């Protein structure tokens, strides 16, 4: 008798608690407009561009780029090269190449203070060749996602007690050097890792959510049916696939090296959205999303754009 | 080779530009403007207040009284990159480097739209097309009331 009375009361109380908890969670989610989901399949990596912008046929390989080099001189079609034709200019004069040497010198100097700096970068080995292609990755010991720039910052801090903040020249130069040692190695973010995929899904949300005074999302310019492929004042937005391979890059219009997350911040300024600092967890998740869309495409650092 | 030369030219231009900017910065640091603050609008942060700011819902704005817009002032606003920047997406008579995603506005004044219709569209295009890419110029205070009237007068002058 007592049991029968208590059970509905308990159930009601449990339901009320659930509702309260749900209310709290929902209360933290403000109303946001979103750009329609382009339904990208992370398992396809860079090949997800097939049936998306369909421009990968022009820039998939160097042979494709050579064959379609003529598009570079056609204003309406140049965007189809996804600016990958810039990677064929293997001249060693632009400041991206200088950054490789400067980054190498910085690593040498820091490793001279404590060799553990290099073995931290190499995750237990002084050999860092080829390892940058697997970033961003989930670091089990630290319990968080690290980008190449995040790893550099973390190793400098933990081994040397030195601040090498992400988005600042010393960190970016070391990143250029680190990634140049993976030039030609296909990007291989581990999408089999649950934590990586959780970050991917958060980054995906950020890609579609409209932000800022102009009420635009990344997707407003970078999915089929959006501004992608159309003129936006003097520029033509391109596909997001394959884009992370050449970062950090030397940006000729800015006259400086630029990491991927600094580029996010510059995009946000153009979108009249409050930019975040490089290394911000939301930018790191967006980098995970973007880099999975480059999986399978070779790293191309140093580079210029 | 042609590409290489073009690239080299671009790099040199970049270096020159960077050098100039650096020199200016050193000579007149007081002229450096603080970065604009957009924190009243939604951002991607998981922790900052702007990360919790909601999208402003669409507003159907009725034109109050006659338009009384100054087309000449509207032209400046429509073409300025940091203001209306209509050219980012639209072809406008006499504008340089127009965008191609938005409607060609070359003959917008002959399209049969009333002052009130054109005004409501620029104020918040989402009320007419929920999936529009066009920023809500009135709702998000990109242009104030009079500026918006000036821009509409300018757009309607294209015959």
Coordinates of C-alpha atoms in Angstrom, one line a residue:
Chain A
X1 CA 0.0 0.0 0.0
X2 CA 2.7 2.4 1.1
X3 CA 4.9 1.2 -1.8
X4 CA 2.1 1.9 -4.4
X5 CA 1.7 5.4 -3.0
X6 CA 5.4 6.2 -2.9
X7 CA 6.2 4.9 -6.4
X8 CA 4.2 7.6 -8.3
X9 CA 5.6 10.2 -6.0
X10 CA 9.1 9.1 -6.6
X11 CA 8.5 8.9 -10.3
X12 CA 7.1 12.4 -10.3
X13 CA 10.1 13.7 -8.3
X14 CA 12.5 12.0 -10.7
X15 CA 10.7 13.4 -13.7
X16 CA 10.8 16.9 -12.1
X17 CA 14.6 16.5 -11.5
X18 CA 15.1 15.4 -15.2
X19 CA 13.1 18.3 -16.4
X20 CA 15.1 20.7 -14.3
X21 CA 18.4 19.2 -15.6
X22 CA 17.1 19.3 -19.2
X23 CA 16.0 22.9 -18.6
X24 CA 19.4 23.8 -17.4
X25 CA 21.1 22.3 -20.4
X26 CA 18.7 23.8 -22.8
X27 CA 18.9 27.1 -21.0
X28 CA 22.6 27.2 -21.9
X29 CA 21.8 26.8 -25.6
X30 CA 20.6 30.2 -27.0
X31 CA 18.5 30.4 -30.1
X32 CA 20.8 30.3 -33.1
X33 CA 20.1 30.4 -36.8
X34 CA 22.0 27.7 -38.8
X35 CA 23.0 27.3 -42.4
X36 CA 21.4 24.1 -43.7
X37 CA 23.6 21.0 -43.1
X38 CA 25.6 19.9 -46.2
X39 CA 25.8 16.3 -44.7
X40 CA 29.6 15.8 -45.0
X41 CA 30.8 12.3 -44.3
X42 CA 34.0 12.4 -42.2
X43 CA 35.0 8.9 -43.3
X44 CA 35.6 10.1 -46.9
X45 CA 38.3 12.7 -45.9
X46 CA 39.3 15.0 -48.7
X47 CA 37.4 12.8 -51.2
X48 CA 34.2 14.1 -49.6
X49 CA 34.6 17.0 -52.1
X50 CA 33.4 14.6 -54.8
X51 CA 29.7 15.6 -55.1
X52 CA 30.3 18.6 -52.9
X53 CA 32.2 21.3 -54.8
X54 CA 33.4 18.7 -57.3
X55 CA 36.6 20.8 -57.8
X56 CA 38.9 18.1 -56.4
X57 CA 39.2 16.7 -60.0
X58 CA 41.3 19.9 -60.8
X59 CA 43.5 19.8 -57.8
X60 CA 43.7 16.2 -56.4
X61 CA 47.3 15.6 -57.7
X62 CA 50.1 17.6 -59.1
X63 CA 49.4 16.1 -62.5
X64 CA 45.8 17.3 -62.2
X65 CA 47.1 20.8 -61.3
X66 CA 49.5 20.8 -64.2
X67 CA 46.8 19.7 -66.6
X68 CA 44.4 22.4 -65.4
X69 CA 47.0 25.2 -64.9
X70 CA 45.1 27.3 -67.5
X71 CA 42.2 27.8 -65.1
X72 CA 44.5 30.1 -63.1
X73 CA 44.1 32.8 -65.8
X74 CA 40.3 32.5 -66.0
X75 CA 38.7 34.8 -63.4
X76 CA 35.4 32.9 -63.3
X77 CA 37.1 29.4 -63.0
X78 CA 40.2 30.1 -61.0
X79 CA 38.4 29.1 -57.8
X80 CA 38.2 25.5 -59.0
X81 CA 41.9 25.1 -58.4
X82 CA 41.3 25.7 -54.7
X83 CA 44.5 27.8 -54.8
X84 CA 46.4 24.5 -54.8
X85 CA 48.3 25.7 -57.9
X86 CA 50.2 28.0 -55.5
X87 CA 51.8 24.9 -54.1
X88 CA 53.4 24.1 -57.4
X89 CA 55.6 27.2 -57.1
X90 CA 58.5 25.4 -55.5
X91 CA 60.6 28.6 -55.3
X92 CA 62.6 28.9 -52.2
X93 CA 62.4 32.7 -51.9
X94 CA 59.2 33.4 -50.1
X95 CA 59.2 33.9 -46.3
X96 CA 57.5 30.6 -45.7
X97 CA 60.8 28.9 -46.5
X98 CA 62.7 31.3 -44.3
X99 CA 60.3 30.3 -41.5
X100 CA 61.4 26.7 -41.8
X101 CA 65.0 27.7 -41.1
X102 CA 63.9 30.0 -38.3
X103 CA 61.7 27.3 -36.8
X104 CA 64.5 24.7 -37.0
X105 CA 66.9 27.1 -35.3
X106 CA 64.3 27.8 -32.5
X107 CA 63.8 24.0 -31.9
X108 CA 67.6 23.5 -31.8
X109 CA 68.0 26.3 -29.3
X110 CA 65.2 25.1 -27.1
X111 CA 66.3 21.5 -27.3
X112 CA 69.8 22.6 -26.3
X113 CA 68.4 23.9 -23.0
X114 CA 66.6 20.6 -22.4
X115 CA 66.6 17.7 -24.9
X116 CA 63.2 16.7 -23.4
X117 CA 61.7 19.5 -25.5
X118 CA 62.3 17.6 -28.7
X119 CA 61.2 14.2 -27.2
X120 CA 58.1 16.0 -26.0
X121 CA 57.4 17.2 -29.6
X122 CA 58.1 13.7 -30.8
X123 CA 56.0 12.0 -28.1
X124 CA 58.9 10.0 -26.6
X125 CA 61.3 10.1 -29.5
X126 CA 63.6 12.8 -30.9
X127 CA 62.4 11.9 -34.4
X128 CA 59.6 14.3 -35.4
X129 CA 59.6 13.6 -39.1
X130 CA 56.2 12.7 -40.5
X131 CA 54.5 13.1 -37.1
X132 CA 52.7 16.4 -37.8
X133 CA 50.4 14.7 -40.3
X134 CA 48.5 13.0 -37.5
X135 CA 47.4 16.2 -35.8
X136 CA 45.0 17.3 -34.3
X137 CA 45.0 14.3 -32.0
X138 CA 43.7 13.4 -28.6
X139 CA 46.4 13.3 -25.9
X140 CA 45.4 10.6 -23.4
X141 CA 47.8 11.8 -20.7
X142 CA 46.6 15.5 -21.0
X143 CA 43.0 14.5 -21.6
X144 CA 42.5 17.0 -24.4
X145 CA 42.8 17.6 -28.2
X146 CA 46.1 19.1 -29.3
X147 CA 46.9 20.7 -32.6
X148 CA 50.6 21.0 -33.8
X149 CA 50.6 24.5 -32.4
X150 CA 49.0 23.3 -29.1
X151 CA 51.7 20.6 -28.8
X152 CA 54.5 23.2 -29.3
X153 CA 52.9 25.4 -26.6
X154 CA 52.4 22.5 -24.2
X155 CA 56.0 21.2 -24.6
X156 CA 57.6 24.6 -24.2
X157 CA 55.6 25.2 -21.0
X158 CA 55.9 21.7 -19.4
X159 CA 59.6 21.1 -20.3
X160 CA 61.1 24.6 -20.2
X161 CA 58.5 26.7 -18.3
X162 CA 58.5 29.0 -21.3
X163 CA 55.4 30.6 -22.9
X164 CA 55.2 30.0 -26.7
X165 CA 51.6 31.1 -27.2
X166 CA 49.7 29.9 -30.2
X167 CA 49.3 32.4 -33.0
X168 CA 52.5 34.2 -32.1
X169 CA 55.5 34.1 -34.5
X170 CA 57.9 31.8 -32.5
X171 CA 55.1 29.1 -32.1
X172 CA 54.1 29.5 -35.8
X173 CA 57.7 29.3 -37.1
X174 CA 58.2 26.1 -35.1
X175 CA 54.9 24.8 -36.5
X176 CA 56.1 25.5 -40.1
X177 CA 59.3 23.6 -39.4
X178 CA 57.5 20.7 -37.7
X179 CA 54.9 20.4 -40.5
X180 CA 57.6 20.8 -43.2
X181 CA 59.0 17.6 -41.9
X182 CA 55.7 16.0 -43.0
X183 CA 55.5 17.6 -46.4
X184 CA 54.1 15.1 -48.8
X185 CA 52.7 12.9 -46.0
X186 CA 48.9 12.4 -46.3
X187 CA 46.9 14.1 -43.5
X188 CA 45.7 11.4 -41.2
X189 CA 43.6 12.6 -38.3
X190 CA 42.4 9.5 -36.3
X191 CA 38.6 9.5 -36.8
X192 CA 38.5 6.2 -35.0
X193 CA 39.1 8.0 -31.7
X194 CA 35.9 8.9 -29.8
X195 CA 37.4 12.1 -28.4
X196 CA 38.5 13.3 -31.8
X197 CA 35.0 12.6 -33.2
X198 CA 33.4 14.5 -30.3
X199 CA 35.6 17.5 -31.2
X200 CA 34.7 17.0 -34.9
X201 CA 31.0 17.1 -34.1
X202 CA 31.4 20.3 -32.1
X203 CA 33.5 21.8 -34.9
X204 CA 30.9 20.8 -37.4
X205 CA 28.2 22.7 -35.3
X206 CA 30.4 25.8 -35.3
X207 CA 30.8 25.5 -39.1
X208 CA 27.0 25.8 -39.7
X209 CA 26.0 28.3 -36.9
X210 CA 25.4 31.9 -37.9
X211 CA 27.3 34.4 -35.9
X212 CA 28.2 38.1 -35.8
X213 CA 26.6 41.3 -37.0
X214 CA 26.4 39.9 -40.6
X215 CA 24.6 36.7 -39.4
X216 CA 26.8 34.5 -41.4
X217 CA 28.2 31.0 -40.9
X218 CA 31.4 29.5 -42.3
X219 CA 28.9 27.5 -44.4
X220 CA 27.4 30.7 -45.9
X221 CA 30.5 30.9 -48.1
X222 CA 31.9 27.3 -48.2
X223 CA 29.2 24.8 -49.1
X224 CA 27.3 24.1 -52.4
X225 CA 24.4 26.6 -52.9
X226 CA 26.1 29.2 -50.8
X227 CA 28.5 31.9 -52.0
X228 CA 31.1 29.2 -52.8
X229 CA 32.1 29.6 -56.5
X230 CA 30.5 33.0 -56.7
X231 CA 32.2 36.4 -56.5
X232 CA 32.2 37.9 -53.1
X233 CA 33.5 41.4 -54.0
X234 CA 36.9 40.6 -55.4
X235 CA 37.2 37.1 -54.0
X236 CA 35.6 33.7 -54.8
X237 CA 35.1 31.4 -51.7
X238 CA 36.4 27.8 -52.3
X239 CA 35.7 24.4 -50.9
X240 CA 36.7 23.7 -47.3
X241 CA 38.1 20.3 -48.4
X242 CA 41.9 20.0 -48.4
X243 CA 42.3 23.4 -47.0
X244 CA 44.4 22.7 -43.8
X245 CA 47.2 21.0 -45.8
X246 CA 49.2 24.2 -46.4
X247 CA 48.9 25.9 -42.9
X248 CA 50.6 27.7 -41.4
X249 CA 51.2 29.6 -44.6
X250 CA 52.8 32.8 -45.7
X251 CA 50.0 35.2 -46.6
X252 CA 51.2 37.7 -49.2
X253 CA 48.2 40.1 -48.7
X254 CA 49.0 40.2 -45.0
X255 CA 52.7 40.1 -45.3
X256 CA 53.1 37.6 -42.5
X257 CA 52.9 33.9 -41.5
X258 CA 49.4 32.9 -40.5
X259 CA 48.3 29.8 -38.7
X260 CA 44.9 28.2 -39.4
X261 CA 43.4 29.5 -36.3
X262 CA 44.7 33.1 -37.0
X263 CA 42.9 32.7 -40.3
X264 CA 39.7 31.7 -38.5
X265 CA 40.1 35.0 -36.5
X266 CA 40.6 37.0 -39.7
X267 CA 37.5 35.4 -41.2
X268 CA 35.5 36.3 -38.1
X269 CA 36.6 39.9 -38.3
X270 CA 35.4 40.0 -41.9
X271 CA 32.1 38.4 -40.8
X272 CA 31.9 41.0 -38.0
X273 CA 32.0 38.2 -35.4
X274 CA 34.0 38.5 -32.2
X275 CA 37.2 36.6 -33.0
X276 CA 38.7 34.1 -30.6
X277 CA 42.3 33.6 -29.6
X278 CA 44.3 30.9 -31.4
X279 CA 44.2 27.9 -29.1
X280 CA 40.7 28.6 -28.0
X281 CA 38.8 25.2 -27.5
X282 CA 36.1 26.3 -30.1
X283 CA 38.8 27.1 -32.7
X284 CA 40.6 23.8 -31.9
X285 CA 37.4 21.9 -32.5
X286 CA 36.9 23.8 -35.8
X287 CA 40.4 22.9 -36.7
X288 CA 39.6 19.2 -36.1
X289 CA 36.6 19.4 -38.3
X290 CA 38.5 21.2 -41.1
X291 CA 41.5 18.8 -40.9
X292 CA 39.3 15.7 -41.1
X293 CA 38.1 17.3 -44.4
X294 CA 41.7 17.2 -45.5
X295 CA 42.4 13.6 -44.5
X296 CA 44.2 11.8 -47.2
X297 CA 45.6 14.9 -48.8
X298 CA 49.3 15.5 -48.4
X299 CA 50.8 18.2 -46.2
X300 CA 52.2 21.1 -48.2
X301 CA 54.3 23.3 -45.9
X302 CA 56.0 25.6 -46.4
X303 CA 53.5 27.4 -48.6
X304 CA 52.4 30.9 -49.6
X305 CA 48.9 32.2 -50.4
Chain B
X1 CA 57.9 30.4 -65.0
X2 CA 55.1 32.9 -65.5
X3 CA 53.5 31.7 -62.3
X4 CA 56.8 31.8 -60.4
X5 CA 57.3 35.4 -61.5
X6 CA 53.8 36.4 -60.5
X7 CA 54.3 34.7 -57.1
X8 CA 57.6 36.5 -56.6
X9 CA 55.9 39.8 -57.4
X10 CA 53.2 39.0 -54.9
X11 CA 55.7 38.2 -52.2
X12 CA 57.7 41.3 -52.9
X13 CA 54.5 43.4 -52.8
X14 CA 53.6 41.7 -49.5
X15 CA 57.0 42.5 -48.1
X16 CA 56.8 46.1 -49.2
X17 CA 53.3 46.4 -47.7
X18 CA 54.5 44.9 -44.5
X19 CA 57.5 47.2 -44.4
X20 CA 55.2 50.3 -45.0
X21 CA 52.7 49.2 -42.3
X22 CA 55.5 48.6 -39.9
X23 CA 57.0 52.0 -40.5
X24 CA 53.7 53.7 -40.1
X25 CA 53.0 51.8 -36.9
X26 CA 56.4 52.9 -35.5
X27 CA 55.9 56.5 -36.5
X28 CA 52.3 56.9 -35.3
X29 CA 51.3 54.2 -32.8
X30 CA 48.6 56.5 -31.4
X31 CA 46.6 56.2 -34.7
X32 CA 46.2 52.4 -34.3
X33 CA 42.5 51.7 -33.7
X34 CA 41.3 49.2 -31.2
X35 CA 39.8 46.1 -33.0
X36 CA 36.0 46.5 -33.4
X37 CA 33.9 44.9 -30.8
X38 CA 31.2 42.5 -32.1
X39 CA 30.5 40.8 -28.7
X40 CA 26.9 42.0 -28.8
X41 CA 26.3 39.4 -31.5
X42 CA 26.7 35.6 -31.4
X43 CA 30.2 34.1 -31.4
X44 CA 31.7 30.6 -31.3
X45 CA 33.1 30.8 -27.8
X46 CA 32.1 28.1 -25.3
X47 CA 32.9 30.4 -22.3
X48 CA 32.6 34.1 -23.3
X49 CA 29.2 35.9 -23.0
X50 CA 28.9 36.3 -26.8
X51 CA 28.9 32.5 -27.0
X52 CA 25.5 32.6 -25.2
X53 CA 24.1 35.5 -27.3
X54 CA 21.1 34.4 -29.4
X55 CA 20.5 35.2 -33.0
X56 CA 18.1 38.2 -33.3
X57 CA 14.9 36.9 -34.7
X58 CA 13.5 38.3 -38.0
X59 CA 11.7 41.6 -37.8
X60 CA 9.0 42.7 -40.3
X61 CA 9.6 46.5 -40.3
X62 CA 6.9 48.7 -41.7
X63 CA 8.0 52.0 -43.4
X64 CA 6.9 54.9 -41.3
X65 CA 5.9 57.9 -43.4
X66 CA 7.5 58.7 -46.7
X67 CA 10.9 57.3 -47.5
X68 CA 12.8 60.6 -47.5
X69 CA 16.1 58.9 -48.4
X70 CA 19.2 60.7 -49.8
X71 CA 20.3 58.6 -52.7
X72 CA 23.8 60.3 -52.9
X73 CA 24.5 59.4 -49.2
X74 CA 23.0 56.0 -49.9
X75 CA 25.6 55.4 -52.6
X76 CA 28.5 56.0 -50.2
X77 CA 27.0 53.6 -47.7
X78 CA 26.1 50.9 -50.2
X79 CA 29.7 50.9 -51.7
X80 CA 31.7 51.2 -48.5
X81 CA 33.2 47.8 -47.5
X82 CA 32.8 48.6 -43.8
X83 CA 29.2 49.7 -44.0
X84 CA 26.5 48.4 -46.4
X85 CA 29.0 46.7 -48.8
X86 CA 26.0 45.8 -51.1
X87 CA 28.7 45.2 -53.7
X88 CA 30.0 42.2 -51.9
X89 CA 27.1 40.2 -53.3
X90 CA 25.3 42.4 -55.8
X91 CA 25.9 44.0 -59.2
X92 CA 25.3 47.8 -58.8
X93 CA 25.6 50.3 -61.6
X94 CA 29.1 51.9 -61.5
X95 CA 30.4 49.7 -58.7
X96 CA 33.7 48.0 -58.9
X97 CA 34.4 44.2 -58.3
X98 CA 30.7 43.3 -57.7
X99 CA 29.7 40.0 -56.2
X100 CA 27.6 37.6 -58.2
X101 CA 25.6 35.6 -55.6
X102 CA 22.9 38.2 -54.9
X103 CA 20.3 39.5 -57.2
X104 CA 21.6 41.9 -60.0
X105 CA 20.4 45.3 -58.8
X106 CA 21.1 47.1 -62.0
X107 CA 17.4 47.8 -62.6
X108 CA 16.1 47.4 -59.1
X109 CA 14.1 50.7 -59.3
X110 CA 12.1 49.2 -62.3
X111 CA 11.3 46.0 -60.6
X112 CA 7.9 47.2 -59.4
X113 CA 8.8 47.1 -55.7
X114 CA 7.3 49.9 -53.5
X115 CA 9.4 52.0 -51.1
X116 CA 7.9 50.0 -48.2
X117 CA 8.8 46.6 -49.8
X118 CA 12.3 47.6 -50.6
X119 CA 12.7 49.1 -47.1
X120 CA 11.5 45.9 -45.4
X121 CA 13.8 43.7 -47.5
X122 CA 17.0 45.7 -46.6
X123 CA 15.8 45.9 -42.9
X124 CA 15.5 42.1 -42.7
X125 CA 15.5 39.9 -45.8
X126 CA 14.8 36.9 -43.6
X127 CA 11.1 38.0 -43.3
X128 CA 10.8 37.3 -47.1
X129 CA 13.3 34.4 -47.4
X130 CA 14.2 32.6 -44.2
X131 CA 17.3 31.0 -45.7
X132 CA 18.7 34.2 -47.3
X133 CA 22.4 34.9 -47.0
X134 CA 21.7 38.7 -46.8
X135 CA 22.6 40.3 -43.5
X136 CA 19.6 41.9 -41.6
X137 CA 20.8 45.5 -42.0
X138 CA 18.2 47.0 -39.7
X139 CA 17.7 44.3 -37.1
X140 CA 21.4 43.9 -36.5
X141 CA 22.0 47.7 -36.6
X142 CA 24.5 47.6 -39.5
X143 CA 22.7 50.7 -40.8
X144 CA 20.6 53.1 -38.7
X145 CA 17.1 54.1 -39.7
X146 CA 18.1 57.1 -41.8
X147 CA 21.1 55.3 -43.4
X148 CA 18.8 52.5 -44.4
X149 CA 16.4 54.9 -46.0
X150 CA 19.3 56.5 -47.9
X151 CA 20.4 53.1 -49.2
X152 CA 16.9 52.2 -50.3
X153 CA 16.5 55.5 -52.1
X154 CA 19.8 54.8 -53.9
X155 CA 18.8 51.3 -54.9
X156 CA 15.4 52.4 -56.1
X157 CA 17.1 55.0 -58.4
X158 CA 18.4 52.2 -60.7
X159 CA 16.0 52.3 -63.6

